[in-house]
PDB file of N, CA and C and ligand atoms in Angstrom:
ATOM      1  N   MET A  11     -32.410 -18.010 -60.262  1.00 83.00           N
ATOM      2  CA  MET A  11     -32.430 -16.885 -61.200  1.00 83.00           C
ATOM      3  C   MET A  11     -31.746 -15.684 -60.560  1.00 83.00           C
ATOM      4  N   ALA A  12     -31.130 -14.886 -61.404  1.00 96.00           N
ATOM      5  CA  ALA A  12     -30.473 -13.690 -60.912  1.00 96.00           C
ATOM      6  C   ALA A  12     -30.387 -12.706 -62.064  1.00 96.00           C
ATOM      7  N   TYR A  13     -30.009 -11.499 -61.745  1.00 98.00           N
ATOM      8  CA  TYR A  13     -29.757 -10.526 -62.794  1.00 98.00           C
ATOM      9  C   TYR A  13     -28.314 -10.679 -63.255  1.00 98.00           C
ATOM     10  N   VAL A  14     -28.089 -10.273 -64.516  1.00 98.00           N
ATOM     11  CA  VAL A  14     -26.792 -10.489 -65.164  1.00 98.00           C
ATOM     12  C   VAL A  14     -26.343  -9.192 -65.826  1.00 98.00           C
ATOM     13  N   ILE A  15     -25.066  -8.862 -65.671  1.00 98.00           N
ATOM     14  CA  ILE A  15     -24.500  -7.693 -66.367  1.00 98.00           C
ATOM     15  C   ILE A  15     -23.798  -8.178 -67.621  1.00 98.00           C
ATOM     16  N   THR A  16     -24.163  -7.585 -68.745  1.00 98.00           N
ATOM     17  CA  THR A  16     -23.600  -7.987 -70.028  1.00 98.00           C
ATOM     18  C   THR A  16     -22.442  -7.061 -70.406  1.00 98.00           C
ATOM     19  N   SER A  17     -21.834  -7.332 -71.550  1.00 98.00           N
ATOM     20  CA  SER A  17     -20.593  -6.658 -71.942  1.00 98.00           C
ATOM     21  C   SER A  17     -20.766  -5.179 -72.229  1.00 98.00           C
ATOM     22  N   GLY A  18     -22.002  -4.707 -72.308  1.00 98.00           N
ATOM     23  CA  GLY A  18     -22.206  -3.264 -72.499  1.00 98.00           C
ATOM     24  C   GLY A  18     -21.649  -2.439 -71.361  1.00 98.00           C
ATOM     25  N   CYS A  19     -21.425  -3.075 -70.223  1.00 98.00           N
ATOM     26  CA  CYS A  19     -20.835  -2.382 -69.060  1.00 98.00           C
ATOM     27  C   CYS A  19     -19.382  -1.990 -69.314  1.00 98.00           C
ATOM     28  N   ALA A  20     -18.658  -2.842 -70.036  1.00 97.00           N
ATOM     29  CA  ALA A  20     -17.233  -2.584 -70.281  1.00 97.00           C
ATOM     30  C   ALA A  20     -17.067  -1.243 -70.993  1.00 97.00           C
ATOM     31  N   GLY A  21     -16.140  -0.456 -70.498  1.00 93.00           N
ATOM     32  CA  GLY A  21     -15.903   0.841 -71.112  1.00 93.00           C
ATOM     33  C   GLY A  21     -16.711   1.955 -70.459  1.00 93.00           C
ATOM     34  N   VAL A  22     -17.748   1.577 -69.696  1.00 98.00           N
ATOM     35  CA  VAL A  22     -18.559   2.568 -68.965  1.00 98.00           C
ATOM     36  C   VAL A  22     -18.198   2.483 -67.492  1.00 98.00           C
ATOM     37  N   LYS A  23     -18.586   1.335 -66.894  1.00 98.00           N
ATOM     38  CA  LYS A  23     -18.188   1.031 -65.514  1.00 98.00           C
ATOM     39  C   LYS A  23     -18.343   2.229 -64.568  1.00 98.00           C
ATOM     40  N   ASP A  24     -19.489   2.876 -64.615  1.00 98.00           N
ATOM     41  CA  ASP A  24     -19.680   4.037 -63.758  1.00 98.00           C
ATOM     42  C   ASP A  24     -20.151   3.677 -62.342  1.00 98.00           C
ATOM     43  N   ALA A  25     -20.387   2.375 -62.114  1.00 98.00           N
ATOM     44  CA  ALA A  25     -20.774   1.888 -60.791  1.00 98.00           C
ATOM     45  C   ALA A  25     -22.131   2.408 -60.311  1.00 98.00           C
ATOM     46  N   ALA A  26     -22.925   2.963 -61.219  1.00 98.00           N
ATOM     47  CA  ALA A  26     -24.244   3.457 -60.818  1.00 98.00           C
ATOM     48  C   ALA A  26     -25.103   2.342 -60.219  1.00 98.00           C
ATOM     49  N   CYS A  27     -24.997   1.146 -60.763  1.00 98.00           N
ATOM     50  CA  CYS A  27     -25.801   0.027 -60.275  1.00 98.00           C
ATOM     51  C   CYS A  27     -25.436  -0.329 -58.845  1.00 98.00           C
ATOM     52  N   THR A  28     -24.175  -0.174 -58.486  1.00 98.00           N
ATOM     53  CA  THR A  28     -23.763  -0.538 -57.133  1.00 98.00           C
ATOM     54  C   THR A  28     -24.378   0.400 -56.088  1.00 98.00           C
ATOM     55  N   GLN A  29     -24.746   1.603 -56.525  1.00 98.00           N
ATOM     56  CA  GLN A  29     -25.317   2.587 -55.599  1.00 98.00           C
ATOM     57  C   GLN A  29     -26.756   2.240 -55.192  1.00 98.00           C
ATOM     58  N   VAL A  30     -27.439   1.451 -56.041  1.00 98.00           N
ATOM     59  CA  VAL A  30     -28.851   1.156 -55.771  1.00 98.00           C
ATOM     60  C   VAL A  30     -29.098  -0.278 -55.322  1.00 98.00           C
ATOM     61  N   CYS A  31     -28.086  -1.124 -55.392  1.00 98.00           N
ATOM     62  CA  CYS A  31     -28.286  -2.538 -55.043  1.00 98.00           C
ATOM     63  C   CYS A  31     -28.389  -2.709 -53.532  1.00 98.00           C
ATOM     64  N   PRO A  32     -29.530  -3.234 -53.049  1.00 98.00           N
ATOM     65  CA  PRO A  32     -29.704  -3.403 -51.600  1.00 98.00           C
ATOM     66  C   PRO A  32     -28.893  -4.554 -51.026  1.00 98.00           C
ATOM     67  N   GLN A  33     -28.338  -5.385 -51.873  1.00 98.00           N
ATOM     68  CA  GLN A  33     -27.592  -6.565 -51.437  1.00 98.00           C
ATOM     69  C   GLN A  33     -26.077  -6.378 -51.495  1.00 98.00           C
ATOM     70  N   ASP A  34     -25.630  -5.268 -52.064  1.00 98.00           N
ATOM     71  CA  ASP A  34     -24.186  -5.066 -52.280  1.00 98.00           C
ATOM     72  C   ASP A  34     -23.577  -6.266 -52.992  1.00 98.00           C
ATOM     73  N   CYS A  35     -24.289  -6.787 -53.977  1.00 98.00           N
ATOM     74  CA  CYS A  35     -23.834  -8.012 -54.644  1.00 98.00           C
ATOM     75  C   CYS A  35     -23.287  -7.741 -56.044  1.00 98.00           C
ATOM     76  N   ILE A  36     -23.040  -6.455 -56.360  1.00 98.00           N
ATOM     77  CA  ILE A  36     -22.453  -6.103 -57.658  1.00 98.00           C
ATOM     78  C   ILE A  36     -21.004  -5.708 -57.424  1.00 98.00           C
ATOM     79  N   HIS A  37     -20.099  -6.392 -58.140  1.00 98.00           N
ATOM     80  CA  HIS A  37     -18.668  -6.214 -57.885  1.00 98.00           C
ATOM     81  C   HIS A  37     -17.905  -5.893 -59.168  1.00 98.00           C
ATOM     82  N   ASP A  38     -16.785  -5.193 -58.991  1.00 98.00           N
ATOM     83  CA  ASP A  38     -15.918  -4.854 -60.107  1.00 98.00           C
ATOM     84  C   ASP A  38     -15.075  -6.072 -60.474  1.00 98.00           C
ATOM     85  N   ALA A  39     -15.274  -6.585 -61.693  1.00 98.00           N
ATOM     86  CA  ALA A  39     -14.537  -7.773 -62.136  1.00 98.00           C
ATOM     87  C   ALA A  39     -13.390  -7.404 -63.067  1.00 98.00           C
ATOM     88  N   GLY A  40     -13.021  -6.153 -63.085  1.00 97.00           N
ATOM     89  CA  GLY A  40     -11.922  -5.729 -63.937  1.00 97.00           C
ATOM     90  C   GLY A  40     -12.404  -5.069 -65.215  1.00 97.00           C
ATOM     91  N   ASN A  41     -12.786  -5.879 -66.202  1.00 97.00           N
ATOM     92  CA  ASN A  41     -13.231  -5.282 -67.463  1.00 97.00           C
ATOM     93  C   ASN A  41     -14.693  -4.850 -67.426  1.00 97.00           C
ATOM     94  N   GLN A  42     -15.426  -5.369 -66.450  1.00 98.00           N
ATOM     95  CA  GLN A  42     -16.823  -4.966 -66.271  1.00 98.00           C
ATOM     96  C   GLN A  42     -17.261  -5.301 -64.854  1.00 98.00           C
ATOM     97  N   PHE A  43     -18.440  -4.806 -64.484  1.00 98.00           N
ATOM     98  CA  PHE A  43     -19.012  -5.199 -63.200  1.00 98.00           C
ATOM     99  C   PHE A  43     -19.808  -6.479 -63.393  1.00 98.00           C
ATOM    100  N   VAL A  44     -19.962  -7.264 -62.320  1.00 98.00           N
ATOM    101  CA  VAL A  44     -20.697  -8.528 -62.370  1.00 98.00           C
ATOM    102  C   VAL A  44     -21.574  -8.644 -61.117  1.00 98.00           C
ATOM    103  N   ILE A  45     -22.598  -9.493 -61.218  1.00 98.00           N
ATOM    104  CA  ILE A  45     -23.550  -9.698 -60.121  1.00 98.00           C
ATOM    105  C   ILE A  45     -23.379 -11.103 -59.537  1.00 98.00           C
ATOM    106  N   ASP A  46     -23.293 -11.181 -58.218  1.00 98.00           N
ATOM    107  CA  ASP A  46     -23.213 -12.474 -57.534  1.00 98.00           C
ATOM    108  C   ASP A  46     -24.611 -13.128 -57.567  1.00 98.00           C
ATOM    109  N   PRO A  47     -24.774 -14.208 -58.316  1.00 98.00           N
ATOM    110  CA  PRO A  47     -26.091 -14.806 -58.466  1.00 98.00           C
ATOM    111  C   PRO A  47     -26.630 -15.427 -57.184  1.00 98.00           C
ATOM    112  N   ASP A  48     -25.755 -15.730 -56.239  1.00 97.00           N
ATOM    113  CA  ASP A  48     -26.207 -16.310 -54.971  1.00 97.00           C
ATOM    114  C   ASP A  48     -26.710 -15.256 -54.001  1.00 97.00           C
ATOM    115  N   GLU A  49     -26.334 -13.988 -54.243  1.00 98.00           N
ATOM    116  CA  GLU A  49     -26.745 -12.917 -53.343  1.00 98.00           C
ATOM    117  C   GLU A  49     -27.854 -12.039 -53.924  1.00 98.00           C
ATOM    118  N   CYS A  50     -27.968 -12.011 -55.238  1.00 98.00           N
ATOM    119  CA  CYS A  50     -28.984 -11.187 -55.913  1.00 98.00           C
ATOM    120  C   CYS A  50     -30.388 -11.639 -55.516  1.00 98.00           C
ATOM    121  N   ILE A  51     -31.256 -10.674 -55.166  1.00 98.00           N
ATOM    122  CA  ILE A  51     -32.627 -11.010 -54.769  1.00 98.00           C
ATOM    123  C   ILE A  51     -33.628 -10.650 -55.860  1.00 98.00           C
ATOM    124  N   ASP A  52     -33.123 -10.383 -57.069  1.00 98.00           N
ATOM    125  CA  ASP A  52     -33.988 -10.154 -58.227  1.00 98.00           C
ATOM    126  C   ASP A  52     -34.920  -8.951 -58.044  1.00 98.00           C
ATOM    127  N   CYS A  53     -34.428  -7.911 -57.389  1.00 98.00           N
ATOM    128  CA  CYS A  53     -35.289  -6.745 -57.145  1.00 98.00           C
ATOM    129  C   CYS A  53     -35.417  -5.875 -58.382  1.00 98.00           C
ATOM    130  N   GLY A  54     -34.434  -5.936 -59.283  1.00 98.00           N
ATOM    131  CA  GLY A  54     -34.491  -5.165 -60.517  1.00 98.00           C
ATOM    132  C   GLY A  54     -34.067  -3.716 -60.407  1.00 98.00           C
ATOM    133  N   ALA A  55     -33.632  -3.277 -59.242  1.00 98.00           N
ATOM    134  CA  ALA A  55     -33.273  -1.872 -59.044  1.00 98.00           C
ATOM    135  C   ALA A  55     -32.100  -1.437 -59.914  1.00 98.00           C
ATOM    136  N   CYS A  56     -31.233  -2.376 -60.252  1.00 98.00           N
ATOM    137  CA  CYS A  56     -30.041  -2.041 -61.045  1.00 98.00           C
ATOM    138  C   CYS A  56     -30.346  -1.780 -62.513  1.00 98.00           C
ATOM    139  N   VAL A  57     -31.473  -2.262 -62.990  1.00 98.00           N
ATOM    140  CA  VAL A  57     -31.781  -2.132 -64.426  1.00 98.00           C
ATOM    141  C   VAL A  57     -31.946  -0.671 -64.847  1.00 98.00           C
ATOM    142  N   PRO A  58     -32.839   0.096 -64.244  1.00 98.00           N
ATOM    143  CA  PRO A  58     -32.979   1.506 -64.659  1.00 98.00           C
ATOM    144  C   PRO A  58     -31.786   2.360 -64.287  1.00 98.00           C
ATOM    145  N   ALA A  59     -30.959   1.902 -63.367  1.00 98.00           N
ATOM    146  CA  ALA A  59     -29.780   2.687 -62.953  1.00 98.00           C
ATOM    147  C   ALA A  59     -28.682   2.666 -64.009  1.00 98.00           C
ATOM    148  N   CYS A  60     -28.704   1.659 -64.873  1.00 98.00           N
ATOM    149  CA  CYS A  60     -27.607   1.489 -65.849  1.00 98.00           C
ATOM    150  C   CYS A  60     -27.825   2.381 -67.074  1.00 98.00           C
ATOM    151  N   PRO A  61     -26.874   3.271 -67.369  1.00 98.00           N
ATOM    152  CA  PRO A  61     -27.045   4.205 -68.482  1.00 98.00           C
ATOM    153  C   PRO A  61     -26.950   3.570 -69.867  1.00 98.00           C
ATOM    154  N   VAL A  62     -26.456   2.332 -69.914  1.00 98.00           N
ATOM    155  CA  VAL A  62     -26.302   1.699 -71.224  1.00 98.00           C
ATOM    156  C   VAL A  62     -27.158   0.419 -71.370  1.00 98.00           C
ATOM    157  N   GLY A  63     -28.062   0.176 -70.411  1.00 98.00           N
ATOM    158  CA  GLY A  63     -28.947  -0.978 -70.536  1.00 98.00           C
ATOM    159  C   GLY A  63     -28.230  -2.299 -70.545  1.00 98.00           C
ATOM    160  N   ALA A  64     -27.198  -2.427 -69.727  1.00 98.00           N
ATOM    161  CA  ALA A  64     -26.377  -3.644 -69.745  1.00 98.00           C
ATOM    162  C   ALA A  64     -26.872  -4.733 -68.816  1.00 98.00           C
ATOM    163  N   VAL A  65     -27.907  -4.461 -68.001  1.00 98.00           N
ATOM    164  CA  VAL A  65     -28.352  -5.418 -66.992  1.00 98.00           C
ATOM    165  C   VAL A  65     -29.680  -6.039 -67.413  1.00 98.00           C
ATOM    166  N   TYR A  66     -29.753  -7.374 -67.305  1.00 98.00           N
ATOM    167  CA  TYR A  66     -30.955  -8.107 -67.682  1.00 98.00           C
ATOM    168  C   TYR A  66     -31.255  -9.187 -66.641  1.00 98.00           C
ATOM    169  N   PRO A  67     -32.547  -9.529 -66.492  1.00 98.00           N
ATOM    170  CA  PRO A  67     -32.849 -10.772 -65.778  1.00 98.00           C
ATOM    171  C   PRO A  67     -32.221 -11.925 -66.595  1.00 98.00           C
ATOM    172  N   GLU A  68     -31.780 -12.951 -65.922  1.00 98.00           N
ATOM    173  CA  GLU A  68     -31.046 -14.021 -66.622  1.00 98.00           C
ATOM    174  C   GLU A  68     -31.808 -14.561 -67.821  1.00 98.00           C
ATOM    175  N   GLU A  69     -33.108 -14.760 -67.682  1.00 97.00           N
ATOM    176  CA  GLU A  69     -33.853 -15.357 -68.799  1.00 97.00           C
ATOM    177  C   GLU A  69     -34.037 -14.412 -69.985  1.00 97.00           C
ATOM    178  N   ASP A  70     -33.751 -13.138 -69.773  1.00 98.00           N
ATOM    179  CA  ASP A  70     -33.921 -12.156 -70.854  1.00 98.00           C
ATOM    180  C   ASP A  70     -32.595 -11.716 -71.487  1.00 98.00           C
ATOM    181  N   VAL A  71     -31.488 -12.298 -71.051  1.00 98.00           N
ATOM    182  CA  VAL A  71     -30.190 -11.932 -71.648  1.00 98.00           C
ATOM    183  C   VAL A  71     -30.238 -12.263 -73.140  1.00 98.00           C
ATOM    184  N   PRO A  72     -29.891 -11.289 -74.004  1.00 98.00           N
ATOM    185  CA  PRO A  72     -29.928 -11.534 -75.454  1.00 98.00           C
ATOM    186  C   PRO A  72     -29.033 -12.703 -75.844  1.00 98.00           C
ATOM    187  N   HIS A  73     -29.415 -13.387 -76.903  1.00 98.00           N
ATOM    188  CA  HIS A  73     -28.688 -14.602 -77.308  1.00 98.00           C
ATOM    189  C   HIS A  73     -27.207 -14.332 -77.536  1.00 98.00           C
ATOM    190  N   ASP A  74     -26.858 -13.188 -78.122  1.00 98.00           N
ATOM    191  CA  ASP A  74     -25.459 -12.924 -78.394  1.00 98.00           C
ATOM    192  C   ASP A  74     -24.696 -12.487 -77.149  1.00 98.00           C
ATOM    193  N   GLN A  75     -25.382 -12.457 -75.995  1.00 98.00           N
ATOM    194  CA  GLN A  75     -24.744 -12.090 -74.734  1.00 98.00           C
ATOM    195  C   GLN A  75     -24.832 -13.205 -73.689  1.00 98.00           C
ATOM    196  N   ARG A  76     -25.231 -14.403 -74.124  1.00 98.00           N
ATOM    197  CA  ARG A  76     -25.455 -15.487 -73.172  1.00 98.00           C
ATOM    198  C   ARG A  76     -24.182 -15.847 -72.387  1.00 98.00           C
ATOM    199  N   ALA A  77     -23.015 -15.616 -72.981  1.00 98.00           N
ATOM    200  CA  ALA A  77     -21.763 -15.914 -72.282  1.00 98.00           C
ATOM    201  C   ALA A  77     -21.611 -15.072 -71.029  1.00 98.00           C
ATOM    202  N   SER A  78     -22.336 -13.984 -70.954  1.00 98.00           N
ATOM    203  CA  SER A  78     -22.261 -13.115 -69.778  1.00 98.00           C
ATOM    204  C   SER A  78     -22.791 -13.817 -68.524  1.00 98.00           C
ATOM    205  N   ILE A  79     -23.688 -14.769 -68.690  1.00 98.00           N
ATOM    206  CA  ILE A  79     -24.269 -15.460 -67.544  1.00 98.00           C
ATOM    207  C   ILE A  79     -23.158 -16.194 -66.786  1.00 98.00           C
ATOM    208  N   ALA A  80     -22.329 -16.931 -67.523  1.00 98.00           N
ATOM    209  CA  ALA A  80     -21.205 -17.635 -66.889  1.00 98.00           C
ATOM    210  C   ALA A  80     -20.150 -16.648 -66.398  1.00 98.00           C
ATOM    211  N   ARG A  81     -19.946 -15.559 -67.134  1.00 97.00           N
ATOM    212  CA  ARG A  81     -18.940 -14.575 -66.749  1.00 97.00           C
ATOM    213  C   ARG A  81     -19.279 -13.975 -65.383  1.00 97.00           C
ATOM    214  N   ASN A  82     -20.568 -13.699 -65.141  1.00 98.00           N
ATOM    215  CA  ASN A  82     -20.990 -13.182 -63.837  1.00 98.00           C
ATOM    216  C   ASN A  82     -20.827 -14.267 -62.762  1.00 98.00           C
ATOM    217  N   ARG A  83     -21.339 -15.446 -63.020  1.00 98.00           N
ATOM    218  CA  ARG A  83     -21.349 -16.517 -62.017  1.00 98.00           C
ATOM    219  C   ARG A  83     -19.923 -16.959 -61.671  1.00 98.00           C
ATOM    220  N   ASP A  84     -19.094 -17.144 -62.703  1.00 98.00           N
ATOM    221  CA  ASP A  84     -17.767 -17.734 -62.479  1.00 98.00           C
ATOM    222  C   ASP A  84     -16.859 -16.823 -61.659  1.00 98.00           C
ATOM    223  N   PHE A  85     -17.130 -15.520 -61.667  1.00 98.00           N
ATOM    224  CA  PHE A  85     -16.291 -14.603 -60.882  1.00 98.00           C
ATOM    225  C   PHE A  85     -16.382 -14.922 -59.395  1.00 98.00           C
ATOM    226  N   PHE A  86     -17.491 -15.510 -58.974  1.00 97.00           N
ATOM    227  CA  PHE A  86     -17.723 -15.749 -57.542  1.00 97.00           C
ATOM    228  C   PHE A  86     -17.456 -17.186 -57.128  1.00 97.00           C
ATOM    229  N   LEU A  87     -16.947 -18.014 -58.040  1.00 96.00           N
ATOM    230  CA  LEU A  87     -16.646 -19.425 -57.705  1.00 96.00           C
ATOM    231  C   LEU A  87     -15.398 -19.514 -56.846  1.00 96.00           C
TER     232      LEU A  87
HETATM  233  S1  LIG B   9     -31.524  -7.214 -59.087  1.00 70.42           S
HETATM  234 FE1  LIG B   9     -31.417  -6.090 -57.121  1.00 70.42          FE
HETATM  235  S2  LIG B   9     -30.233  -7.432 -55.795  1.00 70.42           S
HETATM  236 FE2  LIG B   9     -29.883  -8.132 -57.879  1.00 70.42          FE
HETATM  237  S3  LIG B   9     -28.021  -7.095 -58.514  1.00 70.42           S
HETATM  238 FE3  LIG B   9     -29.761  -5.842 -59.203  1.00 70.42          FE
HETATM  239  S4  LIG B   9     -30.076  -4.353 -57.538  1.00 70.42           S
HETATM  240 FE4  LIG B   9     -28.788  -6.009 -56.730  1.00 70.42          FE
HETATM  241  S1  LIG B  10     -24.646   0.887 -64.140  1.00 70.42           S
HETATM  242 FE1  LIG B  10     -24.331  -0.328 -66.024  1.00 70.42          FE
HETATM  243  S2  LIG B  10     -22.457   0.522 -66.953  1.00 70.42           S
HETATM  244 FE2  LIG B  10     -22.546   1.240 -64.823  1.00 70.42          FE
HETATM  245  S3  LIG B  10     -21.308  -0.267 -63.697  1.00 70.42           S
HETATM  246 FE3  LIG B  10     -23.438  -0.950 -63.571  1.00 70.42          FE
HETATM  247  S4  LIG B  10     -23.729  -2.357 -65.289  1.00 70.42           S
HETATM  248 FE4  LIG B  10     -21.833  -1.203 -65.667  1.00 70.42          FE
END
C-alpha cells in the first residue's frame, strides 16, 4: 500500500507535499507529481499539505481516479 497523487495535482503542482515527505519519495512527473510506492511509508503527512486534496491512500482513491494508481507506480518502473 502507498499513497497516490491524483490528477487534481495537474495545474497546481506547488510541490507543497514534497516539503513534508520524510522519504523524499514524491517526484515531478511532468504534468503532475507522483509518489514512489516502494519508498512511501504511508505516514499521511502529504495529505493535509495538498491545497487541492489530490492525495489519497491507495484504497481510498476515488473510482474515477483509479488510473492514477498506475500513473504513480509506472513512473518509477
Ligand atoms: S504518505 Fe508520507 S511517505 Fe508517503 S508520500 Fe506521503 S508524506 Fe511521503
Ligand atoms: S501538494 Fe498537491 S497540488 Fe501540490 S504538488 Fe503535491 S499533490 Fe500536487
